[in-house]
XYZ file of N, CA, C and O in Angstrom:
448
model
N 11.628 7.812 -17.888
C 12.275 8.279 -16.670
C 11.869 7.368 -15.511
O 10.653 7.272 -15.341
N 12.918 6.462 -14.416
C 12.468 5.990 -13.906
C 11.473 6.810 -12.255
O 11.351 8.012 -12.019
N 11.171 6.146 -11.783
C 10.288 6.465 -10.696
C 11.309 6.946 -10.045
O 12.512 6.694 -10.102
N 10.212 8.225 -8.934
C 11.127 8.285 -7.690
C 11.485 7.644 -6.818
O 12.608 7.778 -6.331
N 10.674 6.843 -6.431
C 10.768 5.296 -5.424
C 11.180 3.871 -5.803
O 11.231 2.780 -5.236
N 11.521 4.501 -7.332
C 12.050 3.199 -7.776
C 11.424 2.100 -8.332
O 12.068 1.232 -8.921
N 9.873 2.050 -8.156
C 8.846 1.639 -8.772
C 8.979 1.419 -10.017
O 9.524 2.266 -10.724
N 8.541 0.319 -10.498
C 8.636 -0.096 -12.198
C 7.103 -0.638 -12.464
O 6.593 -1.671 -12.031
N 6.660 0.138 -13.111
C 5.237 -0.202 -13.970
C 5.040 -1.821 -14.615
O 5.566 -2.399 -15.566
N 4.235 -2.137 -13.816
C 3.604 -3.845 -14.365
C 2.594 -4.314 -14.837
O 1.919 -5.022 -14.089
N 2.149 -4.100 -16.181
C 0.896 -4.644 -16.775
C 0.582 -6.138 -16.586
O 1.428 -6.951 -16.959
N -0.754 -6.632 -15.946
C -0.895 -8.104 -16.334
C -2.711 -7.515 -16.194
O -3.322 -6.577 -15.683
N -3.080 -9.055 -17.207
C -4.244 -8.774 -17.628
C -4.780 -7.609 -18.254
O -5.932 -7.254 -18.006
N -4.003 -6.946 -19.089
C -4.419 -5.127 -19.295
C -3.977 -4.230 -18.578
O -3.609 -3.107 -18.924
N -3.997 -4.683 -17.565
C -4.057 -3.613 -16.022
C -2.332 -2.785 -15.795
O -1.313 -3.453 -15.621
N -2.339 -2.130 -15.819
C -1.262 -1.313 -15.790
C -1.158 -0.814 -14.193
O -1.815 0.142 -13.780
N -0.140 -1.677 -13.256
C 0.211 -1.442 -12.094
C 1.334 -0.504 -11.723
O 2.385 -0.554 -12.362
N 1.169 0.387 -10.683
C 2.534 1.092 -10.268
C 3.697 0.497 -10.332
O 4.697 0.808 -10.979
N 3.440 -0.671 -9.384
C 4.849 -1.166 -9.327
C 4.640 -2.889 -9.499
O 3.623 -3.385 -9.984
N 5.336 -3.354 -9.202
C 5.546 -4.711 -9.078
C 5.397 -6.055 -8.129
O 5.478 -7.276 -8.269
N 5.037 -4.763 -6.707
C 4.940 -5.168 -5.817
C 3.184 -5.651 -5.995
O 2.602 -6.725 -5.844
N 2.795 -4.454 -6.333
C 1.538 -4.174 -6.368
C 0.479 -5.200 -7.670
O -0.632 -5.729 -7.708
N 1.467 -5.052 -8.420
C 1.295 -6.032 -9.531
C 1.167 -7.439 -9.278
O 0.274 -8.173 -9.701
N 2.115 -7.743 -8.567
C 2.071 -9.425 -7.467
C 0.803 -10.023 -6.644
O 0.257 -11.124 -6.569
N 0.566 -8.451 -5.933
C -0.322 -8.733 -5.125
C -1.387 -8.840 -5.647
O -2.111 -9.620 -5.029
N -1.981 -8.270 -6.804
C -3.024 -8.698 -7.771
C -3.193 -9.712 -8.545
O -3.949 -9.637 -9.514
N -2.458 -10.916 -8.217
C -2.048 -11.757 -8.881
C -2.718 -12.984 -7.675
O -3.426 -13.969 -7.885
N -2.152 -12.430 -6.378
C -2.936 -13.214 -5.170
C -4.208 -13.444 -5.139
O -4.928 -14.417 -4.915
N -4.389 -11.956 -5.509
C -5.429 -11.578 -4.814
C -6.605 -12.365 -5.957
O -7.758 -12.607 -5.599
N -6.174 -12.638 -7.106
C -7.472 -12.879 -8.109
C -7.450 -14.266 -7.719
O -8.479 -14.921 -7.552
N -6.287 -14.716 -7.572
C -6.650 -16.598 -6.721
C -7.030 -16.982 -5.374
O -7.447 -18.119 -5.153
N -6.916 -16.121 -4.470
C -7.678 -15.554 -3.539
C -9.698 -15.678 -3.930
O -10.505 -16.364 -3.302
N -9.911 -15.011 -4.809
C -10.731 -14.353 -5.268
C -11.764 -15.768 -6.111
O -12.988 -15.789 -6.238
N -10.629 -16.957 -6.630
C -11.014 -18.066 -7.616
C -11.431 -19.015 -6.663
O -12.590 -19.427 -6.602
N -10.790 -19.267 -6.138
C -10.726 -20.354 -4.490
C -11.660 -19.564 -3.393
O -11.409 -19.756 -2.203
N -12.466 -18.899 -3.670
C -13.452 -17.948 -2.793
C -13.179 -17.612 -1.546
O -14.058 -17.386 -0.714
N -11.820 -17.549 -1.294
C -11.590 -16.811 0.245
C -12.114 -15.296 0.425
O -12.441 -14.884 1.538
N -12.179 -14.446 -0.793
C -12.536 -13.257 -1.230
C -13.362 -13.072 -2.357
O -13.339 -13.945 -3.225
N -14.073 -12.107 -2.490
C -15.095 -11.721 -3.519
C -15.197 -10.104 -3.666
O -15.035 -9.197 -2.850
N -15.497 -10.121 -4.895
C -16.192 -8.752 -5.509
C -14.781 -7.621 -5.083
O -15.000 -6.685 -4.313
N -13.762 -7.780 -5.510
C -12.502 -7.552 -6.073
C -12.478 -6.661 -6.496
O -13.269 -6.697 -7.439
N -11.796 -5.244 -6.387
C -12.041 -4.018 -7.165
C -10.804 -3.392 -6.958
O -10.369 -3.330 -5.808
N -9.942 -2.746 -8.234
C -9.211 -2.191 -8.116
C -9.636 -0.679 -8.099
O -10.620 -0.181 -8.645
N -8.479 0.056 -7.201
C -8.540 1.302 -7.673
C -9.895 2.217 -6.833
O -10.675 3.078 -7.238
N -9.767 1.763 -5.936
C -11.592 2.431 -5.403
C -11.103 3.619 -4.882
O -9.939 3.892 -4.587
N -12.497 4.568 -4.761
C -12.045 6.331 -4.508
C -12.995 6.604 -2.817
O -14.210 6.490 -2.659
N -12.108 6.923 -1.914
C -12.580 7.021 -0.703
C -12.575 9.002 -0.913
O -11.658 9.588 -1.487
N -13.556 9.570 -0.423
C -13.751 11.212 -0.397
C -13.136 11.559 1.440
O -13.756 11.463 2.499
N -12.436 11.760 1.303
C -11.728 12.370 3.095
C -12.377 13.530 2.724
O -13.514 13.584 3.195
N -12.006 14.634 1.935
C -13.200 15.640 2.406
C -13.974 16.354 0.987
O -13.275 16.589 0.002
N -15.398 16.658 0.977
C -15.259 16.819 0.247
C -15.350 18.533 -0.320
O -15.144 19.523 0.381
N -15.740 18.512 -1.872
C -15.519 19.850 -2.377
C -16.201 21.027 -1.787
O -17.338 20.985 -1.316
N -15.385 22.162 -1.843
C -16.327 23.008 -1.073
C -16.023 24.506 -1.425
O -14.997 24.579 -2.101
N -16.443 25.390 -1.243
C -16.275 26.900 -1.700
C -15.865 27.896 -0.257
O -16.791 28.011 0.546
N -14.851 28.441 0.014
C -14.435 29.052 0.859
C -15.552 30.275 1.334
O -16.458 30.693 0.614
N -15.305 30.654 2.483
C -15.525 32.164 2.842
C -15.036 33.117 1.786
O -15.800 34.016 1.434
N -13.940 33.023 1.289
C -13.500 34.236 0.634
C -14.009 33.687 -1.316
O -13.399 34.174 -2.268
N -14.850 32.941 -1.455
C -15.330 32.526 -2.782
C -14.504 31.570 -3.372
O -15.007 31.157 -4.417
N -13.244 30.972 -3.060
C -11.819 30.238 -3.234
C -12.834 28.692 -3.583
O -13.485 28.156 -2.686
N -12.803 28.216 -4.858
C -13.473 26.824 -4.873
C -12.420 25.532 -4.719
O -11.509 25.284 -5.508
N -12.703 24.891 -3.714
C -11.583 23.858 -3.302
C -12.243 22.391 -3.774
O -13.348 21.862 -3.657
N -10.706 21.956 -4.487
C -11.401 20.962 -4.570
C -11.400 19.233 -3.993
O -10.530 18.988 -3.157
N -12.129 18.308 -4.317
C -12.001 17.694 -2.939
C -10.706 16.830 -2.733
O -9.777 16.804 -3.541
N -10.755 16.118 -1.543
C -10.138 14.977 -1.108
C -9.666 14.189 -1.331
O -9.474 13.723 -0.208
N -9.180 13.440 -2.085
C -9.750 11.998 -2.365
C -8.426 10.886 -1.691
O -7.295 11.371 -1.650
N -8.623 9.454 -1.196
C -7.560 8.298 -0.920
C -8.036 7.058 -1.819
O -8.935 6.264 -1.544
N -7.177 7.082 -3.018
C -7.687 5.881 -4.140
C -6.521 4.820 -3.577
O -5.319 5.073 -3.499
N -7.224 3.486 -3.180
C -6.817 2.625 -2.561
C -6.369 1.632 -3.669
O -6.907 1.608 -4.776
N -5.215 0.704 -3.250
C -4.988 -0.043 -4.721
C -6.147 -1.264 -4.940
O -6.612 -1.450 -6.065
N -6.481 -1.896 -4.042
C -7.180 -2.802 -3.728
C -8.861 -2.611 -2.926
O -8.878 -1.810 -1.992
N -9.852 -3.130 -3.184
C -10.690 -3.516 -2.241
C -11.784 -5.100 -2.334
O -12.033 -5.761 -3.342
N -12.095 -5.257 -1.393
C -12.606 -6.691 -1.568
C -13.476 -7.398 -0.117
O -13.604 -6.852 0.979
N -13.799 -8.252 -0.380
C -14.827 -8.617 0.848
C -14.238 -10.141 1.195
O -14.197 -11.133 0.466
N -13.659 -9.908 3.011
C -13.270 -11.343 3.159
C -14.267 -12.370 3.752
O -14.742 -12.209 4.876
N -14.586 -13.480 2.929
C -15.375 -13.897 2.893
C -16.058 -15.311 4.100
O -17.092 -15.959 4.263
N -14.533 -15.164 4.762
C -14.670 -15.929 5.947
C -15.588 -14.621 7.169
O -16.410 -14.918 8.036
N -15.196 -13.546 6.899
C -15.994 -12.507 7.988
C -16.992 -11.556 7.526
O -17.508 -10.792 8.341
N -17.304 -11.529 6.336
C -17.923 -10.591 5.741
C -17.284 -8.965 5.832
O -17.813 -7.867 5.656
N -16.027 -9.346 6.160
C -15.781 -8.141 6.113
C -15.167 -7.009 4.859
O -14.203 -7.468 4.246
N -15.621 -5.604 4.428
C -14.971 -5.274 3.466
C -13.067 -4.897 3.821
O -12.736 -4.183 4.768
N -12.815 -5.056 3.584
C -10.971 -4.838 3.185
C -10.576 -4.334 2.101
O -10.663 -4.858 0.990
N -9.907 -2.795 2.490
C -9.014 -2.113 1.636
C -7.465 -1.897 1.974
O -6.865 -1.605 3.009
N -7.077 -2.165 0.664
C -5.229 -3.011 0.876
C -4.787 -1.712 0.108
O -5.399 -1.182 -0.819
N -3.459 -1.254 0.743
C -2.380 -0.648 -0.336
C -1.343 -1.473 -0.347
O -0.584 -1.925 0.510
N -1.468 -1.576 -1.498
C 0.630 -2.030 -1.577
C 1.812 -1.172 -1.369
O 2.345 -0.470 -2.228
N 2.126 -1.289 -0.267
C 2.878 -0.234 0.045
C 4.757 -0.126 -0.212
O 5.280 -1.229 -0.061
N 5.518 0.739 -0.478
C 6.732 -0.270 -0.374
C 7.694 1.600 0.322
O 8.713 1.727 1.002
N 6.486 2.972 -0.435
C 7.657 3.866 0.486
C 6.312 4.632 1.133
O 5.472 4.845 0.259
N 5.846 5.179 2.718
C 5.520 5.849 2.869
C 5.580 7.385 2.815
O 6.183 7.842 3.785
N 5.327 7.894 2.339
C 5.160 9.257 2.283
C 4.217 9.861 3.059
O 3.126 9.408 3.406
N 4.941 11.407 3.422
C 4.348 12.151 4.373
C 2.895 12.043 4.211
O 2.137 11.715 5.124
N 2.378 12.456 2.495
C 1.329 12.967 2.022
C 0.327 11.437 2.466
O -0.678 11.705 3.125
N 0.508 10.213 2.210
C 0.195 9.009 2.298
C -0.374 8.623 3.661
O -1.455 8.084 3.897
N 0.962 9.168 4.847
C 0.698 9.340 6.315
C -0.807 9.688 6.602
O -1.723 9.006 7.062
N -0.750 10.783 6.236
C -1.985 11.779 6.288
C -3.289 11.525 6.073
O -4.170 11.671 6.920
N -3.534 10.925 4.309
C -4.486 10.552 3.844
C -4.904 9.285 4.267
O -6.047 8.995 3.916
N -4.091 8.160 5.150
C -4.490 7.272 5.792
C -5.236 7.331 6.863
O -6.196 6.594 7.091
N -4.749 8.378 7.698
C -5.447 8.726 9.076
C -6.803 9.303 8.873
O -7.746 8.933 9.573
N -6.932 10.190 7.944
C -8.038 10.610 7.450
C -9.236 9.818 6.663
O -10.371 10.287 6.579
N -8.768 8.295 5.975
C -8.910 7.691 5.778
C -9.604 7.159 7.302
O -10.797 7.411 7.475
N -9.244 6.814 7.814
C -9.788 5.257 8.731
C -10.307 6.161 9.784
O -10.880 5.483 10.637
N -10.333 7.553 10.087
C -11.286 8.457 10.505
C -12.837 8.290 10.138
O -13.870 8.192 10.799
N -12.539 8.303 8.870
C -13.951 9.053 8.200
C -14.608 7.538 7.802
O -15.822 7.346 7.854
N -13.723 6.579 7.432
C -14.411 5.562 7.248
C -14.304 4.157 8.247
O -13.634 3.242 7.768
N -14.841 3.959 9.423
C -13.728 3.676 10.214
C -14.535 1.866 10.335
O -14.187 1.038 11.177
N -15.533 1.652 9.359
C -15.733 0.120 9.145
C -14.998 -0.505 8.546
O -15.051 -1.735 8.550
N -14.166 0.140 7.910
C -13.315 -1.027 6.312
C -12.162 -1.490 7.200
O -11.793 -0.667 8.038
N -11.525 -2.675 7.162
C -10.733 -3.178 7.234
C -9.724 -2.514 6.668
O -9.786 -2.617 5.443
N -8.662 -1.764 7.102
C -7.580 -1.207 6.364
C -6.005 -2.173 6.706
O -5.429 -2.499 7.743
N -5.762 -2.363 5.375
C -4.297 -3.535 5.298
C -3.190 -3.183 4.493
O -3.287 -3.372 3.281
N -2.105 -2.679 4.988
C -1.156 -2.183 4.392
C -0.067 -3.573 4.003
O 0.505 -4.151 4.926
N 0.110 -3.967 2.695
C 1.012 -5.301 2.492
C 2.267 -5.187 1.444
O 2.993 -6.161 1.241
């Protein structure tokens, strides 16, 4: 069944990407990564916006989470940088971004 956004699944190197877009950009990013503009390369990292917790009324909630497609350290600034490949925003996405660069508000955030 295809995607709702139209997204087509792209394996390279093993790696099984959402889409294609995203798939590309991992493709940069590892020559990026060879040519040392960037280092220590990680797909898939798990940011906690909030975490788990047990209500007043005993209700166990569970947590947060914004799994980013990309993260990495640019190596001209030392700075860390977390990338989504983005191609449809969604409401839910809106949200977890803001909450995102709230709670973590050192990372370089790059939407491409």
């Amino acid at each position: 069944m295809p995607s709702k956004y139209r997204a087509v699944k792209t394996t390279i190197d093993g790696v099984t990407f959402a889409s294609k877009k995203e798939a590309a950009r991992y493709v940069e990013l590892k020559l990026c990564e060879k040519y040392g503009y960037i280092s220590n390369l990680e797909l898939q990292p798990k940011y906690i916006l909030i975490n788990k917790f047990t209500s007043k009324s005993g209700e166990k909630v569970r947590e947060l989470a914004y799994i980013a497609d990309f993260r990495y350290v640019d190596t001209s600034t030392g700075l860390t940088v977390v990338e989504d490949a983005k191609g449809f925003k969604t409401k839910e996405y809106k949200i977890k971004r803001k909450l995102l660069l709230w709670r973590y508000p050192d990372i370089d955030f790059r939407e491409v």
